[in-house]
């Protein structure tokens, strides 16, 4: 057997091995792409889920009741609006915006 024939046979073996490896990874690639898509969708649902969960609690549902429905505690709860700080009140006063007093007799 000549050297060129040996090299040709080695190339054919390598090509067959590569084709087999590529064929074996195709199903994995499809499933992996689907998993990445689902993980993205799940991640995008975290904020609206947290908001809906908090709204259900505000409407009177307890965490135990929600859990009995299969609703787990959200990983992300909506941020609460901060009360105006003194610095915010000063900035509003400078801009001409009126901030109501915290004293009920003043607002009456």
PDB file of C-alpha atoms in Angstrom:
ATOM      1  CA  UNK A   1       0.000   0.000   0.000  1.00  0.00           C
ATOM      2  CA  UNK A   2       1.308   3.415  -0.937  1.00  0.00           C
ATOM      3  CA  UNK A   3       1.585   6.339   1.488  1.00  0.00           C
ATOM      4  CA  UNK A   4      -0.975   8.289  -0.498  1.00  0.00           C
ATOM      5  CA  UNK A   5      -3.475   5.413  -0.149  1.00  0.00           C
ATOM      6  CA  UNK A   6      -2.888   5.281   3.620  1.00  0.00           C
ATOM      7  CA  UNK A   7      -3.418   9.049   3.919  1.00  0.00           C
ATOM      8  CA  UNK A   8      -6.557   8.811   1.773  1.00  0.00           C
ATOM      9  CA  UNK A   9      -7.968   6.065   4.018  1.00  0.00           C
ATOM     10  CA  UNK A  10      -7.114   8.121   7.159  1.00  0.00           C
ATOM     11  CA  UNK A  11      -8.937  11.138   5.729  1.00  0.00           C
ATOM     12  CA  UNK A  12     -11.989   8.993   4.929  1.00  0.00           C
ATOM     13  CA  UNK A  13     -12.043   7.614   8.489  1.00  0.00           C
ATOM     14  CA  UNK A  14     -11.757  11.084   9.957  1.00  0.00           C
ATOM     15  CA  UNK A  15     -14.524  12.399   7.697  1.00  0.00           C
ATOM     16  CA  UNK A  16     -16.812   9.531   8.720  1.00  0.00           C
ATOM     17  CA  UNK A  17     -16.082  10.144  12.399  1.00  0.00           C
ATOM     18  CA  UNK A  18     -16.769  13.864  12.037  1.00  0.00           C
ATOM     19  CA  UNK A  19     -20.046  13.204  10.211  1.00  0.00           C
ATOM     20  CA  UNK A  20     -21.130  10.805  12.972  1.00  0.00           C
ATOM     21  CA  UNK A  21     -20.262  13.342  15.675  1.00  0.00           C
ATOM     22  CA  UNK A  22     -22.157  16.103  13.883  1.00  0.00           C
ATOM     23  CA  UNK A  23     -25.211  13.878  13.415  1.00  0.00           C
ATOM     24  CA  UNK A  24     -25.154  12.959  17.109  1.00  0.00           C
ATOM     25  CA  UNK A  25     -25.040  16.584  18.266  1.00  0.00           C
ATOM     26  CA  UNK A  26     -27.961  17.805  16.093  1.00  0.00           C
ATOM     27  CA  UNK A  27     -30.720  16.672  18.521  1.00  0.00           C
ATOM     28  CA  UNK A  28     -28.775  18.158  21.439  1.00  0.00           C
ATOM     29  CA  UNK A  29     -28.425  21.477  19.611  1.00  0.00           C
ATOM     30  CA  UNK A  30     -32.177  21.634  18.942  1.00  0.00           C
ATOM     31  CA  UNK A  31     -33.040  20.843  22.565  1.00  0.00           C
ATOM     32  CA  UNK A  32     -30.424  23.271  23.866  1.00  0.00           C
ATOM     33  CA  UNK A  33     -31.838  26.079  21.708  1.00  0.00           C
ATOM     34  CA  UNK A  34     -35.347  25.332  23.041  1.00  0.00           C
ATOM     35  CA  UNK A  35     -34.079  25.324  26.650  1.00  0.00           C
ATOM     36  CA  UNK A  36     -32.417  28.706  26.141  1.00  0.00           C
ATOM     37  CA  UNK A  37     -35.668  30.066  24.666  1.00  0.00           C
ATOM     38  CA  UNK A  38     -37.712  28.744  27.611  1.00  0.00           C
ATOM     39  CA  UNK A  39     -35.233  30.116  30.146  1.00  0.00           C
ATOM     40  CA  UNK A  40     -35.496  33.525  28.488  1.00  0.00           C
ATOM     41  CA  UNK A  41     -39.296  33.387  28.575  1.00  0.00           C
ATOM     42  CA  UNK A  42     -39.239  32.338  32.233  1.00  0.00           C
ATOM     43  CA  UNK A  43     -36.868  35.162  33.090  1.00  0.00           C
ATOM     44  CA  UNK A  44     -39.103  37.674  31.279  1.00  0.00           C
ATOM     45  CA  UNK A  45     -42.120  36.455  33.265  1.00  0.00           C
ATOM     46  CA  UNK A  46     -40.538  37.110  36.683  1.00  0.00           C
ATOM     47  CA  UNK A  47     -41.468  40.814  36.948  1.00  0.00           C
ATOM     48  CA  UNK A  48     -45.118  40.478  35.844  1.00  0.00           C
ATOM     49  CA  UNK A  49     -45.486  37.370  38.038  1.00  0.00           C
ATOM     50  CA  UNK A  50     -44.144  39.244  41.058  1.00  0.00           C
ATOM     51  CA  UNK A  51     -46.520  42.134  40.391  1.00  0.00           C
ATOM     52  CA  UNK A  52     -49.529  39.829  40.038  1.00  0.00           C
ATOM     53  CA  UNK A  53     -48.561  37.940  43.208  1.00  0.00           C
ATOM     54  CA  UNK A  54     -48.273  41.160  45.214  1.00  0.00           C
ATOM     55  CA  UNK A  55     -51.615  42.348  43.823  1.00  0.00           C
ATOM     56  CA  UNK A  56     -53.222  39.060  44.900  1.00  0.00           C
ATOM     57  CA  UNK A  57     -51.787  39.525  48.394  1.00  0.00           C
ATOM     58  CA  UNK A  58     -53.088  43.091  48.479  1.00  0.00           C
ATOM     59  CA  UNK A  59     -56.533  41.769  47.544  1.00  0.00           C
ATOM     60  CA  UNK A  60     -56.497  39.550  50.625  1.00  0.00           C
ATOM     61  CA  UNK A  61     -54.875  36.296  49.519  1.00  0.00           C
ATOM     62  CA  UNK A  62     -52.403  34.895  52.043  1.00  0.00           C
ATOM     63  CA  UNK A  63     -49.086  33.363  51.019  1.00  0.00           C
ATOM     64  CA  UNK A  64     -50.394  29.989  52.237  1.00  0.00           C
ATOM     65  CA  UNK A  65     -53.525  30.281  50.109  1.00  0.00           C
ATOM     66  CA  UNK A  66     -51.504  31.245  47.068  1.00  0.00           C
ATOM     67  CA  UNK A  67     -49.121  28.358  47.722  1.00  0.00           C
ATOM     68  CA  UNK A  68     -52.082  25.958  47.831  1.00  0.00           C
ATOM     69  CA  UNK A  69     -52.893  27.159  44.309  1.00  0.00           C
ATOM     70  CA  UNK A  70     -49.336  26.384  43.227  1.00  0.00           C
ATOM     71  CA  UNK A  71     -48.166  29.994  43.273  1.00  0.00           C
ATOM     72  CA  UNK A  72     -44.673  30.139  44.723  1.00  0.00           C
ATOM     73  CA  UNK A  73     -43.260  33.255  46.351  1.00  0.00           C
ATOM     74  CA  UNK A  74     -41.925  35.441  43.543  1.00  0.00           C
ATOM     75  CA  UNK A  75     -38.195  35.901  43.250  1.00  0.00           C
ATOM     76  CA  UNK A  76     -38.714  39.512  42.197  1.00  0.00           C
ATOM     77  CA  UNK A  77     -41.255  41.680  43.945  1.00  0.00           C
ATOM     78  CA  UNK A  78     -42.111  45.093  42.515  1.00  0.00           C
ATOM     79  CA  UNK A  79     -40.237  47.953  44.085  1.00  0.00           C
ATOM     80  CA  UNK A  80     -42.265  50.111  46.377  1.00  0.00           C
ATOM     81  CA  UNK A  81     -42.436  53.780  45.666  1.00  0.00           C
ATOM     82  CA  UNK A  82     -40.286  55.665  48.080  1.00  0.00           C
ATOM     83  CA  UNK A  83     -41.881  58.352  50.190  1.00  0.00           C
ATOM     84  CA  UNK A  84     -40.612  61.823  49.391  1.00  0.00           C
ATOM     85  CA  UNK A  85     -37.489  62.599  51.345  1.00  0.00           C
ATOM     86  CA  UNK A  86     -36.589  65.995  52.721  1.00  0.00           C
ATOM     87  CA  UNK A  87     -34.251  66.452  49.783  1.00  0.00           C
ATOM     88  CA  UNK A  88     -37.112  65.680  47.352  1.00  0.00           C
ATOM     89  CA  UNK A  89     -39.364  68.156  49.170  1.00  0.00           C
ATOM     90  CA  UNK A  90     -36.709  70.871  48.929  1.00  0.00           C
ATOM     91  CA  UNK A  91     -36.195  70.179  45.224  1.00  0.00           C
ATOM     92  CA  UNK A  92     -39.960  70.297  44.633  1.00  0.00           C
ATOM     93  CA  UNK A  93     -40.225  73.578  46.532  1.00  0.00           C
ATOM     94  CA  UNK A  94     -37.460  75.023  44.376  1.00  0.00           C
ATOM     95  CA  UNK A  95     -39.293  73.922  41.230  1.00  0.00           C
ATOM     96  CA  UNK A  96     -42.602  75.386  42.351  1.00  0.00           C
ATOM     97  CA  UNK A  97     -44.254  71.967  42.837  1.00  0.00           C
ATOM     98  CA  UNK A  98     -46.351  71.788  45.953  1.00  0.00           C
ATOM     99  CA  UNK A  99     -46.008  68.757  48.229  1.00  0.00           C
ATOM    100  CA  UNK A 100     -48.933  68.261  50.619  1.00  0.00           C
ATOM    101  CA  UNK A 101     -48.147  68.426  54.318  1.00  0.00           C
ATOM    102  CA  UNK A 102     -48.004  65.240  56.376  1.00  0.00           C
ATOM    103  CA  UNK A 103     -49.968  67.081  59.092  1.00  0.00           C
ATOM    104  CA  UNK A 104     -53.718  66.319  58.590  1.00  0.00           C
ATOM    105  CA  UNK A 105     -54.809  69.642  60.138  1.00  0.00           C
ATOM    106  CA  UNK A 106     -52.859  71.599  57.514  1.00  0.00           C
ATOM    107  CA  UNK A 107     -54.477  69.697  54.599  1.00  0.00           C
ATOM    108  CA  UNK A 108     -58.023  69.991  56.025  1.00  0.00           C
TER     109      UNK A 108
END
